[in-house]
Amino acid sequence: LPEHTCRVLVCGGDGTVGWVLGAIDRYKLPTPPHVGILPLGTGNDLARVLGWGKGYRDEEVSDLLREVEHSQLCMLDRWEVKIEHRRYLGLKRGAKVLTMNNYMGVGCDANVTLNFHRQRQSRPELFPSRIINKFWYIAFGAREFIEQSCQNVQRKFELYFDGVLQKLPQLEGIILLNINSWSSGCIMWNNASDDQFHPSRMNDQQLEVVGLYSAFHVGKIQVNLAEPLRLGQASEIKIVLRESIPMHIDGEPWQQGCATITISHLGQAHMLRKVEE
């Protein structure tokens, strides 16, 4: 890349954008490029909050490049997720370090994502398009509603905000938010005036944390019939897992065993926000 500032258009979903941002970090460029997004994924939550829309609509390439040229620079917080596993037979495994750009889920929404991911890996021919992918998400969400596999998930972990242990109600999941868009555009943090909490911003070095009562509650959130439970805001979050729990970071799921997980600020990425004409 040239020494002067350039602009990069990433064509893909949130996972592709995260991969590009990680590559930029690894090369430690003196003048990091400014990154715009052509949304080609399923959820495209980061593209939504940056004004690039929920998906590509056969626009002319010349129009897209013109929009990139006239877009505005904004900063995006990025977060380090450090997973320290519990000792097994006296042996300590090395810590695993991941990066979060959008959000992190623990519990019911992560279980839906994990089931979707496993099915897509085993039968990729059943996932030919974004529309079909969304139908699969609905199907796995309905399955989670029936099975309630993450009922009382709050009993399986301890949650700390900036070192302070939080007392949690009965829940089936929590979500840590860096951006205020989740699951294909759901607004999870109401930015109306509130004496207790600050508005959600993607560059304030703070995360918002919300609770999910059930898969049915998730469904109501997705059709704007309910809001998540606001649990708090913090600049460092620690989760101590006592049991195995499904988790995901930016839509990439896994089953996590007993561990201590620390989420702390990593840095900021140079992003491009589309300017509305």
PDB file of C-alpha atoms in Angstrom:
ATOM      1  CA  LEU A   1       0.000   0.000   0.000  1.00  0.00           C
ATOM      2  CA  PRO A   2       1.188   3.550  -0.638  1.00  0.00           C
ATOM      3  CA  GLU A   3       2.519   5.726   2.187  1.00  0.00           C
ATOM      4  CA  HIS A   4      -0.270   8.251   1.703  1.00  0.00           C
ATOM      5  CA  THR A   5      -3.786   7.470   2.925  1.00  0.00           C
ATOM      6  CA  CYS A   6      -5.844   5.345   0.574  1.00  0.00           C
ATOM      7  CA  ARG A   7      -9.383   3.982   0.636  1.00  0.00           C
ATOM      8  CA  VAL A   8     -10.293   0.307   0.479  1.00  0.00           C
ATOM      9  CA  LEU A   9     -13.705  -1.083  -0.431  1.00  0.00           C
ATOM     10  CA  VAL A  10     -14.331  -4.472   1.197  1.00  0.00           C
ATOM     11  CA  CYS A  11     -16.868  -6.576  -0.699  1.00  0.00           C
ATOM     12  CA  GLY A  12     -18.402  -9.079   1.705  1.00  0.00           C
ATOM     13  CA  GLY A  13     -20.099  -9.531   5.048  1.00  0.00           C
ATOM     14  CA  ASP A  14     -19.048  -8.618   8.570  1.00  0.00           C
ATOM     15  CA  GLY A  15     -16.671 -11.597   8.729  1.00  0.00           C
ATOM     16  CA  THR A  16     -14.825 -10.447   5.620  1.00  0.00           C
ATOM     17  CA  VAL A  17     -14.536  -6.918   7.014  1.00  0.00           C
ATOM     18  CA  GLY A  18     -13.123  -8.317  10.261  1.00  0.00           C
ATOM     19  CA  TRP A  19     -10.535 -10.355   8.328  1.00  0.00           C
ATOM     20  CA  VAL A  20      -9.392  -7.255   6.414  1.00  0.00           C
ATOM     21  CA  LEU A  21      -9.163  -5.163   9.601  1.00  0.00           C
ATOM     22  CA  GLY A  22      -7.110  -7.932  11.200  1.00  0.00           C
ATOM     23  CA  ALA A  23      -4.751  -8.003   8.215  1.00  0.00           C
ATOM     24  CA  ILE A  24      -4.295  -4.226   8.440  1.00  0.00           C
ATOM     25  CA  ASP A  25      -3.432  -4.607  12.137  1.00  0.00           C
ATOM     26  CA  ARG A  26      -0.881  -7.346  11.483  1.00  0.00           C
ATOM     27  CA  TYR A  27       1.034  -5.267   8.933  1.00  0.00           C
ATOM     28  CA  LYS A  28       1.165  -2.270  11.329  1.00  0.00           C
ATOM     29  CA  LEU A  29       0.931   0.204   8.458  1.00  0.00           C
ATOM     30  CA  PRO A  30       2.114   3.747   9.261  1.00  0.00           C
ATOM     31  CA  THR A  31      -0.904   5.147   7.398  1.00  0.00           C
ATOM     32  CA  PRO A  32      -3.758   2.629   7.723  1.00  0.00           C
ATOM     33  CA  PRO A  33      -6.247   2.687   4.835  1.00  0.00           C
ATOM     34  CA  HIS A  34      -9.784   3.922   5.361  1.00  0.00           C
ATOM     35  CA  VAL A  35     -12.236   1.041   4.909  1.00  0.00           C
ATOM     36  CA  GLY A  36     -15.634   1.174   3.208  1.00  0.00           C
ATOM     37  CA  ILE A  37     -18.053  -1.731   2.814  1.00  0.00           C
ATOM     38  CA  LEU A  38     -20.030  -3.220  -0.065  1.00  0.00           C
ATOM     39  CA  PRO A  39     -22.438  -5.429   1.948  1.00  0.00           C
ATOM     40  CA  LEU A  40     -22.608  -8.963   0.536  1.00  0.00           C
ATOM     41  CA  GLY A  41     -23.169 -10.924   3.764  1.00  0.00           C
ATOM     42  CA  THR A  42     -26.282 -12.149   5.571  1.00  0.00           C
ATOM     43  CA  GLY A  43     -26.623  -9.663   8.437  1.00  0.00           C
ATOM     44  CA  ASN A  44     -24.314  -6.803   7.353  1.00  0.00           C
ATOM     45  CA  ASP A  45     -24.707  -5.067  10.722  1.00  0.00           C
ATOM     46  CA  LEU A  46     -21.505  -3.038  10.489  1.00  0.00           C
ATOM     47  CA  ALA A  47     -22.407  -1.907   6.959  1.00  0.00           C
ATOM     48  CA  ARG A  48     -25.819  -0.810   8.269  1.00  0.00           C
ATOM     49  CA  VAL A  49     -24.476   1.426  11.046  1.00  0.00           C
ATOM     50  CA  LEU A  50     -21.982   2.978   8.606  1.00  0.00           C
ATOM     51  CA  GLY A  51     -24.748   3.807   6.128  1.00  0.00           C
ATOM     52  CA  TRP A  52     -23.794   1.303   3.390  1.00  0.00           C
ATOM     53  CA  GLY A  53     -27.145  -0.452   3.630  1.00  0.00           C
ATOM     54  CA  LYS A  54     -28.405  -3.947   4.343  1.00  0.00           C
ATOM     55  CA  GLY A  55     -27.249  -5.473   1.050  1.00  0.00           C
ATOM     56  CA  TYR A  56     -26.013  -4.886  -2.473  1.00  0.00           C
ATOM     57  CA  ARG A  57     -28.721  -3.829  -4.933  1.00  0.00           C
ATOM     58  CA  ASP A  58     -27.035  -4.090  -8.345  1.00  0.00           C
ATOM     59  CA  GLU A  59     -25.724  -0.529  -8.238  1.00  0.00           C
ATOM     60  CA  GLU A  60     -23.311   0.654 -10.909  1.00  0.00           C
ATOM     61  CA  VAL A  61     -19.665   0.267  -9.950  1.00  0.00           C
ATOM     62  CA  SER A  62     -19.012   3.899 -10.890  1.00  0.00           C
ATOM     63  CA  ASP A  63     -21.724   5.001  -8.435  1.00  0.00           C
ATOM     64  CA  LEU A  64     -20.249   2.849  -5.655  1.00  0.00           C
ATOM     65  CA  LEU A  65     -16.770   4.254  -6.184  1.00  0.00           C
ATOM     66  CA  ARG A  66     -18.176   7.781  -6.174  1.00  0.00           C
ATOM     67  CA  GLU A  67     -19.856   7.076  -2.825  1.00  0.00           C
ATOM     68  CA  VAL A  68     -16.571   5.771  -1.423  1.00  0.00           C
ATOM     69  CA  GLU A  69     -14.761   8.855  -2.685  1.00  0.00           C
ATOM     70  CA  HIS A  70     -17.190  11.204  -0.923  1.00  0.00           C
ATOM     71  CA  SER A  71     -17.620   9.185   2.283  1.00  0.00           C
ATOM     72  CA  GLN A  72     -16.514  10.465   5.685  1.00  0.00           C
ATOM     73  CA  LEU A  73     -13.905   9.049   8.045  1.00  0.00           C
ATOM     74  CA  CYS A  74     -15.099   7.656  11.380  1.00  0.00           C
ATOM     75  CA  MET A  75     -13.423   5.512  14.011  1.00  0.00           C
ATOM     76  CA  LEU A  76     -14.517   2.049  15.131  1.00  0.00           C
ATOM     77  CA  ASP A  77     -13.469   0.569  18.466  1.00  0.00           C
ATOM     78  CA  ARG A  78     -11.990  -2.921  18.287  1.00  0.00           C
ATOM     79  CA  TRP A  79     -11.834  -5.264  21.267  1.00  0.00           C
ATOM     80  CA  GLU A  80      -9.483  -7.999  22.421  1.00  0.00           C
ATOM     81  CA  VAL A  81     -11.181 -11.136  23.748  1.00  0.00           C
ATOM     82  CA  LYS A  82      -8.733 -13.147  25.868  1.00  0.00           C
ATOM     83  CA  ILE A  83      -9.852 -16.674  26.788  1.00  0.00           C
ATOM     84  CA  GLU A  84      -7.920 -18.320  29.628  1.00  0.00           C
ATOM     85  CA  HIS A  85      -8.932 -21.955  30.010  1.00  0.00           C
ATOM     86  CA  ARG A  86      -9.269 -23.716  33.344  1.00  0.00           C
ATOM     87  CA  ARG A  87      -6.453 -26.080  34.306  1.00  0.00           C
ATOM     88  CA  TYR A  88      -7.031 -29.707  33.366  1.00  0.00           C
ATOM     89  CA  LEU A  89      -5.109 -32.487  35.183  1.00  0.00           C
ATOM     90  CA  GLY A  90      -2.796 -29.811  36.502  1.00  0.00           C
ATOM     91  CA  LEU A  91      -1.916 -28.591  33.031  1.00  0.00           C
ATOM     92  CA  LYS A  92      -2.597 -25.044  31.898  1.00  0.00           C
ATOM     93  CA  ARG A  93      -3.443 -24.386  28.262  1.00  0.00           C
ATOM     94  CA  GLY A  94      -2.211 -21.257  26.565  1.00  0.00           C
ATOM     95  CA  ALA A  95      -4.625 -18.341  26.373  1.00  0.00           C
ATOM     96  CA  LYS A  96      -6.566 -17.834  23.154  1.00  0.00           C
ATOM     97  CA  VAL A  97      -6.917 -14.275  21.869  1.00  0.00           C
ATOM     98  CA  LEU A  98      -9.662 -13.183  19.462  1.00  0.00           C
ATOM     99  CA  THR A  99     -10.845  -9.821  18.150  1.00  0.00           C
ATOM    100  CA  MET A 100     -14.366  -8.409  18.283  1.00  0.00           C
ATOM    101  CA  ASN A 101     -15.665  -5.628  16.038  1.00  0.00           C
ATOM    102  CA  ASN A 102     -19.464  -5.799  16.311  1.00  0.00           C
ATOM    103  CA  TYR A 103     -20.785  -7.873  19.184  1.00  0.00           C
ATOM    104  CA  MET A 104     -20.394 -10.994  21.270  1.00  0.00           C
ATOM    105  CA  GLY A 105     -23.195 -13.344  22.282  1.00  0.00           C
ATOM    106  CA  VAL A 106     -23.434 -15.809  25.177  1.00  0.00           C
ATOM    107  CA  GLY A 107     -26.347 -18.230  25.466  1.00  0.00           C
ATOM    108  CA  CYS A 108     -29.481 -18.594  23.350  1.00  0.00           C
ATOM    109  CA  ASP A 109     -28.596 -16.390  20.368  1.00  0.00           C
ATOM    110  CA  ALA A 110     -25.141 -18.006  20.191  1.00  0.00           C
ATOM    111  CA  ASN A 111     -26.759 -21.458  20.261  1.00  0.00           C
ATOM    112  CA  VAL A 112     -28.943 -20.559  17.262  1.00  0.00           C
ATOM    113  CA  THR A 113     -25.844 -19.294  15.423  1.00  0.00           C
ATOM    114  CA  LEU A 114     -23.904 -22.445  16.341  1.00  0.00           C
ATOM    115  CA  ASN A 115     -26.637 -24.770  15.063  1.00  0.00           C
ATOM    116  CA  PHE A 116     -26.850 -22.728  11.851  1.00  0.00           C
ATOM    117  CA  HIS A 117     -23.070 -22.896  11.423  1.00  0.00           C
ATOM    118  CA  ARG A 118     -22.919 -26.668  11.945  1.00  0.00           C
ATOM    119  CA  GLN A 119     -25.724 -27.292   9.467  1.00  0.00           C
ATOM    120  CA  ARG A 120     -24.120 -25.038   6.845  1.00  0.00           C
ATOM    121  CA  GLN A 121     -20.785 -26.807   7.247  1.00  0.00           C
ATOM    122  CA  SER A 122     -22.334 -30.265   6.862  1.00  0.00           C
ATOM    123  CA  ARG A 123     -24.808 -29.368   4.065  1.00  0.00           C
ATOM    124  CA  PRO A 124     -23.558 -26.235   2.241  1.00  0.00           C
ATOM    125  CA  GLU A 125     -25.870 -26.903  -0.716  1.00  0.00           C
ATOM    126  CA  LEU A 126     -28.838 -26.000   1.523  1.00  0.00           C
ATOM    127  CA  PHE A 127     -27.560 -22.413   1.934  1.00  0.00           C
ATOM    128  CA  PRO A 128     -27.506 -20.943  -1.600  1.00  0.00           C
ATOM    129  CA  SER A 129     -28.499 -17.327  -0.806  1.00  0.00           C
ATOM    130  CA  ARG A 130     -28.959 -14.699   1.881  1.00  0.00           C
ATOM    131  CA  ILE A 131     -32.748 -15.141   1.836  1.00  0.00           C
ATOM    132  CA  ILE A 132     -32.502 -18.893   2.380  1.00  0.00           C
ATOM    133  CA  ASN A 133     -29.928 -18.289   5.134  1.00  0.00           C
ATOM    134  CA  LYS A 134     -32.407 -16.076   6.970  1.00  0.00           C
ATOM    135  CA  PHE A 135     -35.090 -18.745   6.757  1.00  0.00           C
ATOM    136  CA  TRP A 136     -32.651 -21.198   8.322  1.00  0.00           C
ATOM    137  CA  TYR A 137     -31.997 -18.736  11.141  1.00  0.00           C
ATOM    138  CA  ILE A 138     -35.748 -18.526  11.759  1.00  0.00           C
ATOM    139  CA  ALA A 139     -36.001 -22.320  11.827  1.00  0.00           C
ATOM    140  CA  PHE A 140     -33.164 -22.705  14.336  1.00  0.00           C
ATOM    141  CA  GLY A 141     -34.629 -19.858  16.401  1.00  0.00           C
ATOM    142  CA  ALA A 142     -37.951 -21.727  16.571  1.00  0.00           C
ATOM    143  CA  ARG A 143     -36.087 -24.852  17.661  1.00  0.00           C
ATOM    144  CA  GLU A 144     -34.371 -22.904  20.440  1.00  0.00           C
ATOM    145  CA  PHE A 145     -37.748 -21.509  21.548  1.00  0.00           C
ATOM    146  CA  ILE A 146     -39.076 -25.067  21.946  1.00  0.00           C
ATOM    147  CA  GLU A 147     -35.990 -26.646  23.530  1.00  0.00           C
ATOM    148  CA  GLN A 148     -34.977 -23.709  25.804  1.00  0.00           C
ATOM    149  CA  SER A 149     -31.469 -25.161  25.950  1.00  0.00           C
ATOM    150  CA  CYS A 150     -30.046 -22.057  27.642  1.00  0.00           C
ATOM    151  CA  GLN A 151     -32.634 -21.596  30.373  1.00  0.00           C
ATOM    152  CA  ASN A 152     -31.166 -19.914  33.496  1.00  0.00           C
ATOM    153  CA  VAL A 153     -27.876 -19.423  31.704  1.00  0.00           C
ATOM    154  CA  GLN A 154     -26.918 -16.741  34.269  1.00  0.00           C
ATOM    155  CA  ARG A 155     -26.223 -19.551  36.744  1.00  0.00           C
ATOM    156  CA  LYS A 156     -23.398 -20.801  34.524  1.00  0.00           C
ATOM    157  CA  PHE A 157     -21.184 -17.706  34.677  1.00  0.00           C
ATOM    158  CA  GLU A 158     -20.176 -14.625  36.627  1.00  0.00           C
ATOM    159  CA  LEU A 159     -20.240 -11.239  34.891  1.00  0.00           C
ATOM    160  CA  TYR A 160     -18.006  -8.320  35.915  1.00  0.00           C
ATOM    161  CA  PHE A 161     -18.223  -4.720  34.671  1.00  0.00           C
ATOM    162  CA  ASP A 162     -14.929  -2.885  35.292  1.00  0.00           C
ATOM    163  CA  GLY A 163     -14.158  -5.289  38.140  1.00  0.00           C
ATOM    164  CA  VAL A 164     -17.604  -5.167  39.759  1.00  0.00           C
ATOM    165  CA  LEU A 165     -19.643  -8.393  39.981  1.00  0.00           C
ATOM    166  CA  GLN A 166     -23.122  -7.985  38.476  1.00  0.00           C
ATOM    167  CA  LYS A 167     -26.293  -9.497  39.907  1.00  0.00           C
ATOM    168  CA  LEU A 168     -28.294 -10.909  37.007  1.00  0.00           C
ATOM    169  CA  PRO A 169     -31.963 -11.827  36.697  1.00  0.00           C
ATOM    170  CA  GLN A 170     -33.183 -15.047  35.085  1.00  0.00           C
ATOM    171  CA  LEU A 171     -31.906 -14.983  31.502  1.00  0.00           C
ATOM    172  CA  GLU A 172     -31.211 -17.196  28.520  1.00  0.00           C
ATOM    173  CA  GLY A 173     -28.507 -15.014  26.999  1.00  0.00           C
ATOM    174  CA  ILE A 174     -26.490 -11.809  27.040  1.00  0.00           C
ATOM    175  CA  ILE A 175     -25.028  -9.727  24.223  1.00  0.00           C
ATOM    176  CA  LEU A 176     -22.038  -7.381  24.393  1.00  0.00           C
ATOM    177  CA  LEU A 177     -22.450  -4.597  21.841  1.00  0.00           C
ATOM    178  CA  ASN A 178     -19.817  -2.450  20.177  1.00  0.00           C
ATOM    179  CA  ILE A 179     -22.250  -1.242  17.494  1.00  0.00           C
ATOM    180  CA  ASN A 180     -25.963  -0.587  17.838  1.00  0.00           C
ATOM    181  CA  SER A 181     -27.099  -3.113  15.222  1.00  0.00           C
ATOM    182  CA  TRP A 182     -27.543  -6.840  15.828  1.00  0.00           C
ATOM    183  CA  SER A 183     -29.041  -9.780  13.936  1.00  0.00           C
ATOM    184  CA  SER A 184     -29.640  -7.992  10.620  1.00  0.00           C
ATOM    185  CA  GLY A 185     -30.415  -4.514  11.865  1.00  0.00           C
ATOM    186  CA  CYS A 186     -32.063  -4.811  15.301  1.00  0.00           C
ATOM    187  CA  ILE A 187     -31.472  -1.698  17.414  1.00  0.00           C
ATOM    188  CA  MET A 188     -30.456  -3.080  20.812  1.00  0.00           C
ATOM    189  CA  TRP A 189     -29.709   0.070  22.811  1.00  0.00           C
ATOM    190  CA  ASN A 190     -32.345   2.796  22.907  1.00  0.00           C
ATOM    191  CA  ASN A 191     -30.418   6.067  22.761  1.00  0.00           C
ATOM    192  CA  ALA A 192     -33.280   8.124  24.203  1.00  0.00           C
ATOM    193  CA  SER A 193     -32.300  10.323  27.147  1.00  0.00           C
ATOM    194  CA  ASP A 194     -31.594   8.229  30.235  1.00  0.00           C
ATOM    195  CA  ASP A 195     -30.010   9.345  33.490  1.00  0.00           C
ATOM    196  CA  GLN A 196     -28.582   5.874  34.133  1.00  0.00           C
ATOM    197  CA  PHE A 197     -26.886   5.074  30.811  1.00  0.00           C
ATOM    198  CA  HIS A 198     -25.038   6.915  28.045  1.00  0.00           C
ATOM    199  CA  PRO A 199     -25.988   6.661  24.357  1.00  0.00           C
ATOM    200  CA  SER A 200     -24.348   3.851  22.397  1.00  0.00           C
ATOM    201  CA  ARG A 201     -21.339   4.914  20.299  1.00  0.00           C
ATOM    202  CA  MET A 202     -18.915   2.777  18.348  1.00  0.00           C
ATOM    203  CA  ASN A 203     -15.898   4.929  19.237  1.00  0.00           C
ATOM    204  CA  ASP A 204     -16.301   5.668  22.972  1.00  0.00           C
ATOM    205  CA  GLN A 205     -14.192   2.744  24.252  1.00  0.00           C
ATOM    206  CA  GLN A 206     -17.218   1.329  26.034  1.00  0.00           C
ATOM    207  CA  LEU A 207     -19.386  -1.724  25.463  1.00  0.00           C
ATOM    208  CA  GLU A 208     -23.114  -1.954  26.067  1.00  0.00           C
ATOM    209  CA  VAL A 209     -24.435  -5.198  27.586  1.00  0.00           C
ATOM    210  CA  VAL A 210     -28.029  -6.387  27.233  1.00  0.00           C
ATOM    211  CA  GLY A 211     -29.911  -9.441  28.452  1.00  0.00           C
ATOM    212  CA  LEU A 212     -32.254 -11.804  26.617  1.00  0.00           C
ATOM    213  CA  TYR A 213     -35.041 -13.484  28.576  1.00  0.00           C
ATOM    214  CA  SER A 214     -35.702 -16.234  26.027  1.00  0.00           C
ATOM    215  CA  ALA A 215     -35.704 -17.130  22.332  1.00  0.00           C
ATOM    216  CA  PHE A 216     -39.294 -15.849  22.260  1.00  0.00           C
ATOM    217  CA  HIS A 217     -38.015 -12.520  23.621  1.00  0.00           C
ATOM    218  CA  VAL A 218     -35.426 -12.482  20.805  1.00  0.00           C
ATOM    219  CA  GLY A 219     -38.185 -12.981  18.250  1.00  0.00           C
ATOM    220  CA  LYS A 220     -40.173 -10.076  19.694  1.00  0.00           C
ATOM    221  CA  ILE A 221     -37.073  -7.857  19.556  1.00  0.00           C
ATOM    222  CA  GLN A 222     -36.576  -8.705  15.891  1.00  0.00           C
ATOM    223  CA  VAL A 223     -40.093  -7.491  14.996  1.00  0.00           C
ATOM    224  CA  ASN A 224     -39.900  -4.393  17.237  1.00  0.00           C
ATOM    225  CA  LEU A 225     -42.377  -5.677  19.821  1.00  0.00           C
ATOM    226  CA  ALA A 226     -39.896  -5.689  22.712  1.00  0.00           C
ATOM    227  CA  GLU A 227     -36.538  -4.316  23.824  1.00  0.00           C
ATOM    228  CA  PRO A 228     -33.666  -6.205  25.430  1.00  0.00           C
ATOM    229  CA  LEU A 229     -32.907  -5.749  29.115  1.00  0.00           C
ATOM    230  CA  ARG A 230     -30.177  -3.131  29.523  1.00  0.00           C
ATOM    231  CA  LEU A 231     -27.610  -4.473  31.991  1.00  0.00           C
ATOM    232  CA  GLY A 232     -24.924  -1.807  31.819  1.00  0.00           C
ATOM    233  CA  GLN A 233     -21.906  -0.258  30.134  1.00  0.00           C
ATOM    234  CA  ALA A 234     -18.220  -0.891  30.798  1.00  0.00           C
ATOM    235  CA  SER A 235     -14.753  -0.390  29.364  1.00  0.00           C
ATOM    236  CA  GLU A 236     -13.594  -3.840  30.503  1.00  0.00           C
ATOM    237  CA  ILE A 237     -15.769  -6.912  30.953  1.00  0.00           C
ATOM    238  CA  LYS A 238     -14.892 -10.256  32.496  1.00  0.00           C
ATOM    239  CA  ILE A 239     -16.949 -13.447  32.186  1.00  0.00           C
ATOM    240  CA  VAL A 240     -16.064 -16.423  34.393  1.00  0.00           C
ATOM    241  CA  LEU A 241     -17.642 -19.563  32.936  1.00  0.00           C
ATOM    242  CA  ARG A 242     -18.466 -22.388  35.345  1.00  0.00           C
ATOM    243  CA  GLU A 243     -19.978 -24.641  32.673  1.00  0.00           C
ATOM    244  CA  SER A 244     -19.838 -25.118  28.904  1.00  0.00           C
ATOM    245  CA  ILE A 245     -21.839 -22.434  27.057  1.00  0.00           C
ATOM    246  CA  PRO A 246     -22.346 -21.584  23.362  1.00  0.00           C
ATOM    247  CA  MET A 247     -20.757 -18.283  22.360  1.00  0.00           C
ATOM    248  CA  HIS A 248     -20.121 -16.277  19.224  1.00  0.00           C
ATOM    249  CA  ILE A 249     -18.098 -13.256  18.191  1.00  0.00           C
ATOM    250  CA  ASP A 250     -19.380 -11.338  15.171  1.00  0.00           C
ATOM    251  CA  GLY A 251     -21.406 -14.367  14.094  1.00  0.00           C
ATOM    252  CA  GLU A 252     -18.553 -16.906  14.420  1.00  0.00           C
ATOM    253  CA  PRO A 253     -19.803 -19.477  16.996  1.00  0.00           C
ATOM    254  CA  TRP A 254     -18.260 -22.172  19.165  1.00  0.00           C
ATOM    255  CA  GLN A 255     -18.987 -24.154  22.335  1.00  0.00           C
ATOM    256  CA  GLN A 256     -16.859 -22.709  25.125  1.00  0.00           C
ATOM    257  CA  GLY A 257     -15.820 -24.774  28.162  1.00  0.00           C
ATOM    258  CA  CYS A 258     -14.947 -23.466  31.615  1.00  0.00           C
ATOM    259  CA  ALA A 259     -12.741 -20.404  31.263  1.00  0.00           C
ATOM    260  CA  THR A 260     -12.151 -16.787  32.237  1.00  0.00           C
ATOM    261  CA  ILE A 261     -12.845 -14.405  29.363  1.00  0.00           C
ATOM    262  CA  THR A 262     -11.642 -10.805  29.472  1.00  0.00           C
ATOM    263  CA  ILE A 263     -12.820  -8.251  26.921  1.00  0.00           C
ATOM    264  CA  SER A 264     -10.685  -5.089  26.777  1.00  0.00           C
ATOM    265  CA  HIS A 265     -10.122  -2.252  24.312  1.00  0.00           C
ATOM    266  CA  LEU A 266      -7.658  -3.110  21.556  1.00  0.00           C
ATOM    267  CA  GLY A 267      -7.590   0.002  19.376  1.00  0.00           C
ATOM    268  CA  GLN A 268      -9.560   1.704  16.636  1.00  0.00           C
ATOM    269  CA  ALA A 269     -10.054   1.098  12.934  1.00  0.00           C
ATOM    270  CA  HIS A 270     -10.379   3.825  10.294  1.00  0.00           C
ATOM    271  CA  MET A 271     -13.773   3.280   8.695  1.00  0.00           C
ATOM    272  CA  LEU A 272     -15.755   5.134   6.040  1.00  0.00           C
ATOM    273  CA  ARG A 273     -19.316   6.291   6.624  1.00  0.00           C
ATOM    274  CA  LYS A 274     -21.497   6.799   3.570  1.00  0.00           C
ATOM    275  CA  VAL A 275     -22.699  10.365   3.133  1.00  0.00           C
ATOM    276  CA  GLU A 276     -26.371  10.628   2.221  1.00  0.00           C
ATOM    277  CA  GLU A 277     -27.038  12.914  -0.722  1.00  0.00           C
TER     278      GLU A 277
END
